[in-house]
Every structure is written in structure tokens, then in C-alpha cells.
Amino acid sequence: MSGIAYQKDSDSIVTLLIDAPNEPVNTLNAAFQDDLGKVIDRLEAERDDLRGVIVTSAKSTFFAGGDLRSLIMVRPDTAARFFAEIEAIKANFRRLERLGRPVVAAINGSALGGGLELALACHRRVCIGSPKVQIGFPEVTLGLLPGCGGIIRSVRMMGLQAALPHLVEGKRLNPSAALAAGFVDSLAGDKEEMLAQARAWIAANPNPAQPWDIPKARIPGGSPSSPAVAAMLPVASAMLAQKIHGNYPAPAAILAAAVEGAQVDFDTALRIESRYMTRVASGQVAKNMIGAFFFQLNEIKAGAGRPAQIDRSRVNKVGIAGAGMMGAGIAWACASRGVECVLADTSIEKAERGKEYSAKLLSKRLAKGKTSTEQASETLGLITASVGFTGFVDRELVIEAVFENRELKEQVIAAVESAMPAESVFASNTSTLPITGLAKSSARPGQFVGLHFFSPVDRMQLVEIIRGKETSDQTLARVYDFVLQIGKIPIVVNDARGFYTSRVFGTYVNEGMALLGEGVPAALIENVGEQAGMPTGPLAVLDEVSLKLADDVLHQELADLARERAPTGADDANAAQPGRDTRRGIPPAAIKVLEKMVHEYQRVGRAHGAGFYDYPQGARKSLWKGLETFAREEQPVTAQDVHDRLLYAQALETLRCLQEGVVESHRDANIGAIFGWGFPAWTGGTVQFVNHVGVGNFVARAGELAQRYGERFAPPVWVLQRAEQGLEL
């Protein structure tokens, strides 16, 4: 069965209706390539009887791009075959645009990646102006590049300076923005108008040609040798290098293909692009990113982490106890997705301040044209500020978001449960306090669960769902569906001290402090952290989180550990299961640094104006000169060891979490690491980082680090076994 219907009307205009059989979207797979070749054979055979061609889709989207199931399988030993396949696709696109008859892309839905490349191979692009339609080249976000002519055609249409941001940044444009950029030529209100515009253009332009096929055509803005472009390129290259730190091959390959392709004829440029695409697609980084950002992320969105036997549900009414920074952010997350919520605090002033947070966000969106006055008013109207919890009487879900204090949370739990319906779910937004222990204060522990939102809630996509010992499957499924409903990414973890994200993230900042305590210059630690791909250095992160909070957590953990080791009276709710908690603890050098910073130097973080950094008013922050007291005359740790310690500490703690059952899937571990605290995306996550290095190589390197710096770098036994068997994780 063909995936492209060939429909010729009485005006001798052929409509190619793309509809991949048994697939939700159209993709550039082998079947499409075969179908496209056959319909172009027919178009060429019937050219004398044709007035034009319209390319459109029978699906809700126009075309989704490359077949990632095939792309993730490309290896160096299959690179030659892959290169030939790309060249074959491009050859068909060239045949289409050189047909000698006008070809119009009628873009009825999103055209991303290969879909946009197909559209650019048409002479004209008419797009439905729906805000749901997305246009762009997101390949770079998957470690790839537009490899079917997207780079070369974009540069020749727009010029290097205008095209590069669209290619390198992977932004998705709405139809109006795509029109302004030049990716589409006109917008239509509906399908009928879109097809009418296509037919009218065909009638008015019987002999069109692409700009790159006109002999005297020049690249807009000039070639790389023109003075303006030549002055821009070194700056663009330097800025890109500063951003990717050599970790991401795709953006650098895009820049190289664009510049090199602009200096040769069009068909040679296409071949250059194919070579870069082959190099990038056969590399490990692309596989890491496709695996995490497409396959694993889509598995989560499809509900892979929820109990399968429970029917899907929606939450219409939410109560939020606590209108501080987190509660206000959660209220925004609900209202912005159409969920009505009551935001409660101890005074109406506090509750209104929490609601004002959403008002400010809406004001910014209004200024940017991302919402209308009516929509903003409707969204804000979904939040009701309230004193106390009487407004929770009809809430299906209540989220507690008060200060991270066990006694306070226990008081709130009792008060809220007395006001909410018996069948409703209670969720605690906590980043460290064990859910099973908090659930002891609940009259309905089966309906008690943890929902760990990340700050700032309006920007952070991840929500960590913590399942207590008595949390029911129905409760877990309900909150999983709710997290998806409000546009967040849920991962499910089991209850333990620090859960998954806080526990593993803690190793990054603790290792940074340990390095400082061992005499490594602070600037080296911070720079290497960023060069490894972390959003910021560990010391800067700790300043933002607060050294005082870290000190409080440290002493709470030490107290918990002491209680666990006690022969009697241990708090089972907060203790790890005997023999399962394999953590190596906080490095002594890190404890020394933290104690000195908080108690001796009284520098507790950015909120207090002084931490590892100074924060002068009206000036950029800078590392505190007093950190030189930790320095040593001889450099004790190499830059490579700094790099590996920062990344390996996080990966190893993740492997221990898997061993203990805190997190049960590699999928949740990888996505939680990337979206929770910014583990480098090029790795594919903390587990995939081990596969990236190679399990055998990882084990060997971890062993070296363990010998030099301590037992915390010793890999778990199950990882050693995988290495011995030559298997991936």
C-alpha cells in the first residue's frame, strides 16, 4: 500500500497526499523514500499534461521528520550505507524542485525537520495559520542536524546570518513567526483556503525556479568571503564554542556545513551536508540524546511509569496549602493548564501575594504577545486566594507546599485532611523528608504521596513522584496523570532519604566542596563543572540553594544516620532498609568547607549577600577572595580528575539508587537527571553516561578515582558484573 496518494484533477493539477500506513505521523523512512521515487517517476512521465503539483498530508501534521528508530541504529560500520540513503532522498527532492512545473507545499500541520526540508524543496509554501502548527529544525536538540537539504536551502534563502540561529538553536516557530522568517510564503485560515491559495499560485507561476537554480542568484547578505559575513563568522564560532564546550558535535557541524556549503555550488553543498550528517548520526552523542529526549521522554508521556491497570483520570479542582514560592508556582502550573485551584495560607495577604506571582507571569506573557487580555484574566480567575483550608471541601487533590520542616508539615497534614473529601489525594511537596514518615500523620496513608516540584515551577518541567510504603496504585496513577495534565514530566521513585533527585544532585555540590577543601582553586572547579556540561558550577549552585539549608540537611542526615545505627529505637519510617543503603556519605573535606563557610565565616548563600561568591549591588558576582584560605601551593588534583569526579559522583550515586530500588528504571533515572538538576544532555542522563563511556572503561576509571579519592567512587557490584560480561547497563 502506497503512503502517497496521487490525485489528478480536471485542471491537470496533481495533489500528492502523504499518509504513511499504520503510522501516527509521516516520516522520512525507507517506505516514504520508495513511494516518493515512484510518484516522481509518474510526475516526470506525465509532465507535459501537468499544470502543477500540491504536496500535502492526510494526517493532522504535515510531516514529522526523520525516522528516529532508524537514525538511532546508524553506526560507523553502516555509515557508508546511511550516506547513500541521504543522498538518495536529496536526489528525489532535487527531481521534485526541478520538475519544470510549479510545486506547492500545502502545510496543513506541523512541519519539523525533514518535513520542513520537504517543504523547502517546493517552490511555494502555504501554511494554515493555526497556533498549534510548529515549523522549524529541532534536530539539534536530538544531537542531529538538518541533513536532507535544510541547512543548504535555508542559507541560500535567508543568508548565513539569518539562517544560523534557526539551524543551531532548534527553535520551533508558530506560523506567523515562520512567515516572518521566510520559511513559509503565506498563511491560510483553513484547509480550503490553503488549497485555493496553492492553486492560484500555480496558475500565476507556470515556470518557477528555486533561487539556487538561477545562475546569477546570490546568497542574501553575502558569501562567507564578503566583509560583513567574514566579520560575523569568527564571533559566531567563538560564541558557539563557549556554549557547547566541545560536548555537542551537531551545532558545530551545522555551522561548518552552512559556511562550507555557501562557498560551493548547490549540489556540492548538499553533499557536504550529507557528510556532516553521517558523521554526527553515527556518533554516540546523537544516540544518547535521541534515546533520552525522544524514546524515553515519550515513554514517560505515554504513561510507562504509572500502574497500567488503572484507568486514566483528570483532576479539575486542586487545593494548595502554602502560598510561598513553591505554592505560588504550583498554582501557576495548575491555572495555566486550566485547572481551578484554591491557594491557601495563614493570612489573606500571604495568599494574595502567592496569586500575584501568576499575575506577574501573565503580564510578561501579555507583553510578549503570548496571551490575550481575556485569556490572562481567565487564567488568573482560576486561582482563589484563601485563609485556612475551608476552601478544600471539594478538592480532588491537595498539595501541601509549606516550609521543609517535619513538625510543621505534620500539623498541616492533620488540618488539611479534616477539611478535604475522604476520597481525595493528599500530596506533600518535599525534596528531602521521607514520605512514609510524613504519612504517619495521615488518616489515609494509601492516598498520601510525595510530589516534588522543582524551583522555579514555571520553568522547571520535572516533577518527582515519591511513593510511600502505603501509597496505593490508584493514588500513584492519579497523580501521574495530573502531572502530565499540567504539562510536566513525571518520574516515579520509591521513598528513601533524599529520594532520587536531591540525593544524587547532592553529590555534585558535595564533590565541589570536597575539591575546594582539598586545595583545588574555586575558579577551576567552577569552570570545569560548566565545561562538563552542567548548567553552572557546584559552588555557584550551592550559593543559590543556600549553604545554610545544606548545613541543616547535613545535620539532619547525620542525626538520622545516628538513629539508624542505634541498637534500639530506630525510626523505621525514616531509616533505609538494612543492607540496602550503600551510600558512602559526604566527603570529610566537604563537611569541613561547609562548616567553615556557615559557622566560621558566616557566609550562607546568595540570598544573604555572601557565600562562595560576593554579590555587589549593580555589579557581576565574583568568587570570594577568602576562598584562597583553602588553596595549596601545589595543585593536588588534575583538571581531568576534577571533571571526572564531578560527573562520576553523580553517575555512581544513580547506580546505587538503582541497586537499592529507589529508582526502578533507567528511563526515570536519565530523564530525572537531565530535567531535574541539569545533568549534561549530551550524555543522555546519568545511567546512559556510563554506556557513553563504556561500562568497562567506566568501571576502570571509577576504580582509579576510588583509589585516589575514596570509597565513594567504588562501583556497585552489579555494575562490575555487567562490565565483566561486556554488557551495557
XYZ file of C-alpha atoms in Angstrom:
729
model
C 0.000 0.000 0.000
C 1.439 3.345 -1.056
C 1.880 6.091 1.519
C 1.386 8.827 -1.108
C -1.938 9.127 -2.948
C -1.671 10.549 -6.494
C -4.772 12.643 -7.229
C -5.055 14.445 -10.568
C -7.983 16.832 -11.064
C -9.701 18.319 -14.105
C -7.327 21.307 -14.063
C -4.355 18.941 -14.508
C -3.097 19.728 -11.002
C -1.792 16.722 -9.087
C -2.191 16.549 -5.323
C 0.284 14.271 -3.551
C -1.491 13.265 -0.327
C 1.049 11.833 2.117
C -0.417 9.269 4.509
C 2.034 6.729 5.933
C 0.110 3.459 6.506
C -0.263 2.354 10.145
C 1.804 5.287 11.426
C 0.601 8.267 13.501
C 2.785 10.701 11.535
C 4.617 10.876 8.231
C 8.383 10.351 8.488
C 11.361 10.136 6.160
C 11.605 6.357 6.365
C 12.503 3.828 3.689
C 8.864 3.313 2.706
C 8.352 7.034 2.097
C 11.530 7.216 0.068
C 10.355 4.357 -2.126
C 6.883 5.904 -2.533
C 8.327 9.329 -3.330
C 10.590 7.923 -6.015
C 7.652 6.203 -7.703
C 5.352 9.237 -7.705
C 8.135 11.455 -9.073
C 8.681 8.886 -11.849
C 4.996 9.310 -12.682
C 5.122 13.110 -12.446
C 8.064 13.219 -14.837
C 6.302 10.836 -17.245
C 3.139 12.977 -17.226
C 4.877 16.361 -17.064
C 3.571 17.588 -20.401
C -0.001 17.080 -19.160
C 0.539 18.742 -15.769
C -0.035 22.344 -14.690
C 1.379 21.897 -11.196
C 1.712 19.820 -8.038
C 0.413 20.295 -4.493
C 2.160 18.363 -1.707
C 0.081 17.969 1.449
C -0.775 15.474 4.194
C -3.789 13.362 5.122
C -2.719 13.429 8.774
C -3.166 16.196 11.337
C 0.520 17.041 10.958
C 2.208 17.754 7.642
C 5.402 15.797 8.173
C 7.294 14.886 11.350
C 10.832 14.455 10.049
C 13.343 11.630 10.088
C 12.646 8.113 11.312
C 14.420 8.138 14.674
C 14.056 4.381 15.037
C 16.392 4.057 12.066
C 18.613 7.011 12.931
C 19.495 5.676 16.378
C 20.776 2.485 14.728
C 23.333 4.219 12.490
C 26.868 3.127 13.420
C 30.307 3.869 11.997
C 30.278 0.491 10.212
C 26.970 1.363 8.488
C 27.874 4.997 7.775
C 28.508 4.463 4.047
C 25.061 2.951 3.558
C 23.449 5.751 5.551
C 25.281 8.365 3.470
C 23.932 6.772 0.293
C 20.386 6.805 1.710
C 20.596 10.536 2.486
C 21.920 11.263 -0.972
C 19.035 9.281 -2.479
C 16.455 11.329 -0.544
C 18.115 14.546 -1.682
C 18.164 13.341 -5.258
C 14.386 12.895 -5.146
C 13.920 16.327 -3.593
C 16.030 17.779 -6.428
C 13.907 15.957 -9.012
C 10.793 17.437 -7.427
C 12.023 21.029 -7.444
C 13.424 20.689 -10.986
C 10.264 19.089 -12.373
C 9.632 22.077 -14.622
C 6.193 22.620 -13.116
C 5.187 24.665 -10.067
C 5.218 22.625 -6.851
C 3.481 23.990 -3.748
C 3.692 22.627 -0.204
C 0.266 22.943 1.438
C 1.301 22.720 5.078
C -1.805 21.600 6.944
C 0.001 20.898 10.248
C 3.416 20.940 11.873
C 6.405 20.631 9.550
C 9.505 19.837 11.559
C 12.938 18.645 10.498
C 12.626 16.512 7.382
C 9.084 17.789 6.918
C 10.332 21.341 6.565
C 13.106 20.118 4.285
C 10.483 18.571 2.015
C 8.548 21.845 2.034
C 11.681 23.854 1.183
C 12.162 21.630 -1.855
C 8.839 23.003 -3.152
C 8.640 26.353 -4.948
C 5.981 27.800 -2.640
C 4.831 27.109 0.933
C 1.290 27.890 2.104
C 0.622 27.175 5.764
C -2.531 27.009 7.882
C -2.222 29.776 10.456
C -3.185 27.686 13.491
C -1.215 28.306 16.719
C -0.930 24.517 17.055
C 1.254 24.340 13.943
C 5.011 24.303 14.504
C 7.657 24.989 11.874
C 11.386 24.516 12.348
C 14.508 22.412 12.577
C 14.620 20.816 16.053
C 17.195 18.196 15.027
C 19.970 19.817 17.054
C 18.011 19.102 20.253
C 18.401 15.405 19.428
C 22.095 15.658 18.614
C 21.449 15.742 14.854
C 21.406 18.302 12.041
C 19.026 19.031 9.143
C 20.639 16.575 6.759
C 18.249 16.485 3.802
C 18.996 19.924 2.401
C 17.674 22.022 5.296
C 20.970 23.766 6.020
C 21.866 24.438 2.403
C 18.429 25.653 1.313
C 17.919 27.833 4.410
C 21.248 29.606 3.891
C 20.511 30.274 0.215
C 17.006 31.533 1.048
C 17.815 33.724 4.065
C 21.557 34.236 4.165
C 24.028 32.883 6.703
C 23.380 35.421 9.421
C 19.598 34.977 9.376
C 19.567 31.205 8.898
C 22.119 30.122 11.519
C 20.028 30.849 14.646
C 17.164 28.731 13.289
C 19.517 25.878 12.461
C 21.766 25.917 15.537
C 19.186 26.672 18.235
C 16.472 24.276 17.077
C 13.610 26.685 17.777
C 10.061 25.817 16.765
C 8.145 28.706 15.201
C 4.435 29.357 15.032
C 3.074 30.109 11.544
C 3.323 33.904 11.923
C 6.949 33.678 13.036
C 7.701 31.199 10.238
C 6.203 33.660 7.744
C 8.339 36.486 9.111
C 11.457 34.303 8.975
C 10.785 33.261 5.382
C 10.158 29.547 5.914
C 6.598 29.932 4.598
C 5.278 32.341 1.971
C 1.650 32.819 3.009
C -0.871 31.814 5.676
C -4.389 30.464 5.273
C -7.320 30.348 7.660
C -8.344 26.776 6.896
C -7.683 23.821 4.609
C -9.928 25.072 1.811
C -8.243 28.472 1.721
C -4.811 26.825 1.845
C -5.563 24.681 -1.206
C -7.160 27.639 -3.021
C -4.015 29.712 -2.472
C -1.881 26.837 -3.753
C -3.964 26.518 -6.918
C -3.946 30.272 -7.538
C -0.172 30.419 -7.205
C 0.247 27.514 -9.620
C -1.936 29.317 -12.166
C 0.057 32.539 -11.827
C 3.520 30.930 -11.873
C 3.720 28.295 -14.617
C 7.530 28.318 -14.844
C 9.036 28.768 -11.371
C 12.614 28.057 -10.343
C 14.317 27.838 -6.982
C 16.685 30.729 -6.200
C 19.667 28.370 -6.125
C 18.869 27.191 -9.639
C 19.003 30.717 -11.089
C 22.560 31.210 -12.454
C 23.053 34.804 -11.296
C 21.401 34.392 -7.881
C 23.478 35.326 -4.838
C 23.169 34.360 -1.184
C 21.326 37.132 0.714
C 23.718 39.121 2.859
C 26.758 37.818 1.038
C 29.001 34.762 0.972
C 31.466 33.899 3.760
C 34.122 35.951 1.974
C 32.070 39.163 1.946
C 33.278 41.678 4.576
C 30.126 41.728 6.733
C 29.779 37.957 6.902
C 33.515 37.399 7.293
C 33.474 39.676 10.340
C 30.477 37.860 11.833
C 31.672 34.281 11.474
C 34.585 34.312 13.972
C 32.276 35.827 16.590
C 29.570 33.240 15.889
C 32.103 30.433 16.091
C 33.537 31.701 19.374
C 30.098 32.137 20.932
C 29.104 28.636 19.870
C 32.305 27.132 21.272
C 31.698 28.917 24.566
C 28.186 27.495 24.713
C 28.807 23.847 23.784
C 32.318 23.379 25.293
C 33.065 20.724 22.686
C 30.401 18.403 24.094
C 27.837 18.697 21.300
C 29.028 17.757 17.775
C 25.808 18.784 15.980
C 25.869 22.607 16.410
C 29.495 22.766 15.290
C 28.705 20.549 12.300
C 25.755 22.769 11.344
C 27.948 25.870 11.364
C 30.635 24.115 9.325
C 28.160 22.761 6.746
C 26.496 26.159 6.395
C 29.754 28.047 5.857
C 31.427 25.461 3.640
C 28.235 24.927 1.644
C 27.916 28.650 0.962
C 31.249 28.645 -0.878
C 30.463 25.983 -3.480
C 27.725 25.153 -5.981
C 24.386 23.914 -4.663
C 24.761 20.195 -5.389
C 28.262 20.067 -3.924
C 26.922 21.865 -0.864
C 24.270 19.176 -0.444
C 26.992 16.528 -0.482
C 28.967 18.396 2.185
C 25.851 18.497 4.346
C 25.382 14.725 3.887
C 28.896 14.051 5.110
C 28.397 16.074 8.265
C 25.028 14.425 8.856
C 26.597 10.977 8.539
C 29.390 11.847 10.937
C 27.000 13.199 13.564
C 24.331 10.477 13.203
C 26.877 7.690 13.598
C 28.310 9.251 16.768
C 27.434 8.339 20.350
C 26.115 11.752 21.441
C 23.262 11.597 18.922
C 22.292 8.170 20.239
C 22.366 9.437 23.819
C 20.138 12.396 23.022
C 17.696 10.537 20.766
C 17.362 7.847 23.421
C 16.610 10.325 26.212
C 14.750 13.164 24.517
C 12.671 11.087 22.136
C 12.249 7.477 23.197
C 12.493 7.700 26.996
C 10.666 11.016 27.263
C 7.846 9.755 25.046
C 7.601 6.579 27.114
C 7.044 8.713 30.205
C 4.438 10.833 28.440
C 2.695 7.651 27.304
C 2.388 6.556 30.936
C 5.175 3.988 31.219
C 5.740 4.810 34.893
C 2.136 4.501 36.100
C 0.233 1.364 37.132
C -1.096 0.028 33.829
C -4.302 -1.463 35.184
C -5.704 1.857 36.435
C -7.930 3.935 34.110
C -6.720 7.403 33.131
C -8.134 10.336 35.096
C -8.231 14.131 35.211
C -8.164 16.494 38.165
C -10.441 19.520 37.973
C -10.080 21.050 41.437
C -6.836 21.377 43.386
C -6.083 22.791 46.816
C -2.630 24.188 47.625
C -1.619 24.598 51.261
C 1.051 27.290 51.466
C 1.327 30.322 49.174
C 5.076 30.826 49.348
C 7.428 30.489 46.381
C 6.634 26.818 45.752
C 2.893 27.044 46.418
C 2.588 30.094 44.166
C 4.471 28.280 41.420
C 2.249 25.204 41.718
C -0.832 27.426 41.495
C 0.525 28.848 38.237
C 1.234 25.339 36.919
C -2.406 24.425 37.574
C -4.125 27.588 36.361
C -2.011 27.927 33.221
C -3.320 24.494 32.189
C -6.948 25.258 33.014
C -7.103 23.597 36.438
C -9.029 25.548 39.077
C -7.217 25.846 42.407
C -7.567 27.309 45.897
C -4.303 28.813 47.179
C -4.429 28.929 50.980
C -2.179 30.421 53.631
C -2.402 31.747 57.208
C -3.428 35.227 56.058
C -5.232 36.639 53.045
C -2.231 38.918 52.412
C 0.094 35.910 52.036
C -2.397 34.104 49.817
C -2.868 37.156 47.587
C 0.914 37.577 47.294
C 1.058 33.994 46.055
C -1.623 34.730 43.483
C 0.251 37.866 42.415
C 3.076 35.604 41.232
C 0.797 34.280 38.495
C -0.372 37.816 37.688
C 3.230 38.860 37.056
C 3.879 35.873 34.813
C 0.728 36.626 32.835
C 1.752 40.252 32.492
C 5.055 39.184 30.929
C 3.277 36.810 28.559
C 0.852 39.560 27.607
C 3.719 41.939 26.817
C 5.293 39.305 24.544
C 2.028 38.611 22.739
C 1.847 35.039 24.067
C -1.626 35.529 25.529
C -4.559 37.917 25.272
C -6.129 40.124 27.946
C -9.153 37.842 28.032
C -7.071 34.674 28.332
C -4.909 36.203 31.061
C -7.982 37.242 33.044
C -9.494 33.782 32.649
C -6.290 32.078 33.831
C -5.913 34.318 36.877
C -9.563 33.752 37.704
C -8.826 30.043 38.186
C -6.803 30.871 41.328
C -8.729 31.663 44.512
C -6.721 33.119 47.407
C -7.942 31.811 50.760
C -7.276 31.900 54.502
C -7.163 28.464 56.084
C -8.384 25.259 54.497
C -12.167 25.574 54.446
C -11.978 26.009 50.662
C -10.644 22.453 50.316
C -14.031 20.866 50.952
C -14.471 19.859 47.277
C -10.833 19.407 46.233
C -9.887 16.213 44.390
C -6.190 16.743 45.119
C -4.497 18.836 47.793
C -0.794 19.691 47.565
C 0.981 20.776 50.726
C 3.784 23.248 49.990
C 4.840 24.645 53.350
C 8.360 25.091 54.708
C 10.594 21.990 54.789
C 10.029 21.227 58.461
C 8.690 17.888 59.626
C 6.702 19.211 62.595
C 5.076 21.974 60.539
C 4.140 19.584 57.744
C 2.606 17.156 60.234
C 0.418 19.931 61.623
C -0.711 20.948 58.130
C -1.458 17.355 57.139
C -3.857 16.919 60.065
C -5.568 20.265 59.482
C -5.959 19.791 55.725
C -7.247 16.229 55.898
C -10.001 17.309 58.271
C -11.218 19.767 55.610
C -10.854 17.750 52.373
C -13.074 14.944 50.992
C -12.355 11.455 52.262
C -11.727 10.077 48.773
C -9.265 12.819 47.711
C -5.484 12.537 47.425
C -3.012 14.381 49.662
C 0.419 15.184 48.197
C 3.380 16.678 50.025
C 5.786 18.850 48.056
C 9.028 17.897 49.763
C 12.550 17.458 48.486
C 14.088 15.610 51.442
C 11.618 14.443 54.108
C 10.650 10.755 53.711
C 7.038 10.356 52.627
C 6.413 7.217 54.656
C 7.311 9.093 57.829
C 5.063 12.037 56.940
C 2.237 9.648 56.089
C 2.169 8.546 59.740
C 0.363 11.826 60.405
C -2.250 10.959 57.789
C -5.533 9.194 58.445
C -5.390 7.840 54.877
C -1.789 6.745 54.093
C -2.920 4.915 50.956
C -3.965 8.282 49.500
C -0.747 10.008 50.628
C 2.060 10.637 48.140
C 5.013 12.938 47.501
C 5.040 15.459 44.645
C 8.441 17.117 44.451
C 8.173 20.178 42.197
C 11.363 21.989 41.237
C 12.016 25.699 41.569
C 11.111 27.853 39.742
C 7.992 25.807 38.993
C 7.026 27.869 35.937
C 10.293 26.933 34.194
C 11.224 23.515 35.600
C 9.456 20.646 33.831
C 10.190 17.723 36.132
C 8.009 16.502 38.990
C 9.358 13.677 41.149
C 6.542 11.449 42.405
C 7.546 9.741 45.646
C 5.701 6.562 46.530
C 5.491 5.833 50.249
C 5.265 2.301 51.630
C 1.458 2.525 51.804
C 0.744 4.679 48.735
C -1.822 2.838 46.628
C -1.655 2.153 42.908
C -4.786 4.270 42.425
C -3.119 7.239 44.138
C 0.071 6.824 42.132
C -1.817 6.634 38.836
C -3.947 9.653 39.698
C -1.039 11.970 40.483
C 0.921 10.677 37.473
C -1.980 11.653 35.236
C -2.238 15.012 36.996
C 1.445 15.804 36.399
C 1.013 15.067 32.690
C -2.219 17.094 32.683
C -0.392 20.249 33.816
C 2.319 19.780 31.198
C 5.069 18.478 33.473
C 7.276 15.387 33.234
C 6.649 12.778 35.949
C 9.182 10.270 37.219
C 8.293 7.741 39.919
C 10.691 6.936 42.764
C 10.396 4.958 45.963
C 10.699 6.516 49.374
C 14.187 6.998 50.803
C 16.181 9.740 52.433
C 16.716 12.439 49.786
C 14.661 10.382 47.279
C 16.459 10.297 43.926
C 16.994 13.804 42.588
C 18.020 15.539 45.827
C 20.263 12.654 46.798
C 22.159 12.489 43.506
C 22.269 16.246 42.974
C 23.816 16.499 46.436
C 26.844 14.546 45.245
C 27.607 17.268 42.686
C 27.720 20.104 45.199
C 29.393 17.934 47.834
C 32.130 16.943 45.386
C 32.623 20.610 44.520
C 33.110 21.450 48.192
C 35.402 18.446 48.671
C 37.596 19.614 45.792
C 37.774 23.074 47.333
C 38.675 21.558 50.707
C 41.444 19.547 49.045
C 43.016 22.735 47.746
C 41.681 22.929 44.189
C 41.172 26.582 43.148
C 37.498 27.554 43.161
C 37.707 29.036 39.650
C 38.983 25.723 38.273
C 36.156 23.785 39.952
C 33.504 26.137 38.597
C 34.887 26.318 35.073
C 35.367 22.568 34.758
C 31.813 21.986 36.007
C 30.441 24.187 33.233
C 32.796 22.700 30.648
C 31.482 19.253 31.539
C 28.029 20.488 30.584
C 26.440 21.301 33.941
C 24.321 24.499 33.911
C 26.645 26.134 36.435
C 29.496 25.282 38.771
C 28.819 23.402 42.031
C 29.791 26.297 44.296
C 27.520 28.738 42.471
C 24.668 26.230 42.671
C 25.146 25.840 46.408
C 25.069 29.612 46.841
C 21.681 29.645 45.098
C 20.314 26.729 47.127
C 21.740 28.196 50.376
C 24.661 26.912 52.394
C 22.504 27.258 55.497
C 19.974 24.822 54.040
C 22.780 22.433 53.087
C 24.130 22.667 56.636
C 20.683 21.942 58.077
C 20.234 18.956 55.753
C 23.697 17.686 56.674
C 22.975 17.743 60.395
C 19.532 16.214 59.860
C 21.129 13.403 57.849
C 23.830 12.842 60.457
C 21.147 12.643 63.124
C 19.107 10.208 61.012
C 22.163 8.037 60.381
C 22.974 8.001 64.097
C 19.403 6.968 64.842
C 19.556 4.223 62.221
C 22.730 2.818 63.759
C 21.224 2.842 67.220
C 20.586 -0.717 68.544
C 17.050 0.214 69.634
C 14.506 2.918 68.989
C 15.313 3.410 65.316
C 12.687 5.314 63.340
C 11.669 2.702 60.782
C 9.811 5.272 58.718
C 12.938 7.279 58.062
C 15.554 4.530 58.062
C 16.911 2.845 54.982
C 16.399 -0.886 54.808
C 19.338 -2.722 56.417
C 21.959 -3.727 53.908
C 20.413 -1.674 51.095
C 21.668 1.856 51.699
C 25.119 1.712 50.100
C 25.951 5.417 50.079
C 29.458 6.433 51.052
C 28.396 9.613 52.846
C 29.522 13.214 52.423
C 33.288 13.579 51.892
C 35.024 14.862 55.068
C 36.664 17.668 53.072
C 33.193 18.877 52.006
C 31.929 18.879 55.594
C 34.963 20.901 56.628
C 34.300 23.527 53.962
C 30.588 23.745 54.742
C 31.187 24.111 58.484
C 33.763 26.852 57.951
C 31.622 28.773 55.456
C 28.453 28.691 57.571
C 29.712 28.827 61.152
C 33.133 30.473 60.979
C 32.793 32.861 58.037
C 29.002 33.414 58.291
C 28.642 33.181 54.506
C 25.448 31.266 53.859
C 24.454 31.970 50.260
C 23.257 34.456 47.690
C 20.005 35.299 49.477
C 22.121 36.653 52.330
C 24.535 38.510 50.049
C 27.584 36.341 50.694
C 28.571 32.757 50.004
C 31.293 31.261 47.856
C 30.671 34.358 45.736
C 30.398 38.056 46.538
C 27.262 39.776 45.244
C 27.964 43.513 44.951
C 24.992 45.696 44.068
C 24.958 46.752 40.424
C 27.889 44.507 39.512
C 28.503 40.902 38.498
C 29.102 38.315 41.166
C 32.675 37.133 41.701
C 34.342 34.391 43.702
C 35.085 35.424 47.272
C 38.783 36.136 47.773
C 38.637 34.412 51.151
C 38.374 31.041 49.412
C 42.123 31.287 48.918
C 42.449 30.054 52.515
C 41.603 26.575 51.200
C 44.296 26.672 48.491
C 47.557 24.731 48.479
C 50.858 25.623 46.875
C 50.933 22.514 44.705
C 47.977 21.606 42.503
C 46.661 18.412 44.164
C 44.096 17.359 41.549
C 44.328 17.449 37.755
C 41.654 19.182 35.701
C 40.666 15.798 34.209
C 40.184 14.368 37.684
C 38.047 17.386 38.626
C 35.926 16.791 35.530
C 35.512 13.078 36.172
C 34.869 13.411 39.880
C 32.003 15.837 39.274
C 30.310 13.566 36.708
C 31.225 10.157 38.111
C 29.994 11.084 41.595
C 26.513 11.676 40.159
C 26.523 8.597 37.930
C 27.711 6.309 40.730
C 25.082 7.579 43.161
C 22.445 6.940 40.493
C 23.691 3.367 40.125
C 23.361 2.912 43.882
C 19.821 4.293 43.729
C 19.030 1.667 41.089
C 20.625 -1.045 43.213
C 18.546 -0.036 46.237
C 15.325 0.269 44.260
C 14.941 3.985 44.981
C 14.528 4.491 41.253
C 13.408 1.456 39.279
C 14.001 2.343 35.625
C 16.941 3.686 33.672
C 14.407 5.840 31.859
C 13.319 7.690 35.001
C 16.916 7.987 36.204
C 18.096 9.569 32.947
C 15.152 11.927 32.484
C 15.155 12.877 36.165
C 18.840 13.790 35.986
C 18.556 15.912 32.847
C 15.327 17.730 33.687
C 15.695 17.773 37.469
C 19.095 19.326 38.043
C 20.605 19.745 34.597
C 22.901 16.743 34.194
C 24.585 17.245 30.794
C 22.142 16.496 27.987
C 24.926 15.232 25.708
C 25.336 12.208 27.987
C 21.715 11.090 27.729
C 21.472 11.032 31.532
C 23.356 9.607 34.486
C 22.871 5.946 33.501
C 23.466 6.488 29.804
C 26.667 8.360 30.679
C 28.080 5.004 31.804
C 27.185 3.462 28.447
C 28.646 6.502 26.677
C 31.986 5.975 28.404
C 31.646 2.191 28.050
C 30.840 0.102 31.110
C 34.308 -1.444 31.200
C 36.014 1.918 30.829
C 33.713 3.458 33.424
C 34.478 0.742 35.963
C 38.213 1.072 35.376
C 38.169 4.852 35.728
C 35.929 4.705 38.798
C 38.407 2.280 40.343
C 41.231 4.757 39.776
C 39.206 7.545 41.386
C 38.323 5.287 44.329
C 41.998 4.544 44.959
C 42.928 8.227 44.876
C 39.930 9.916 46.460
C 37.873 7.451 48.450
C 35.433 4.568 48.537
C 32.529 6.709 47.276
C 33.869 6.159 43.743
C 33.734 2.353 44.002
C 31.135 0.993 41.530
C 28.298 -1.245 42.795
C 28.763 -4.986 42.371
C 26.040 -5.292 39.719
C 27.871 -2.777 37.521
C 31.133 -4.707 37.913
C 29.282 -7.819 36.783
C 27.935 -6.056 33.683
C 31.464 -4.922 32.863
C 32.799 -8.470 33.192
C 30.079 -9.731 30.850
C 30.762 -6.949 28.317
C 27.180 -5.694 28.564
C 25.671 -2.210 28.593
C 23.572 -1.070 31.522
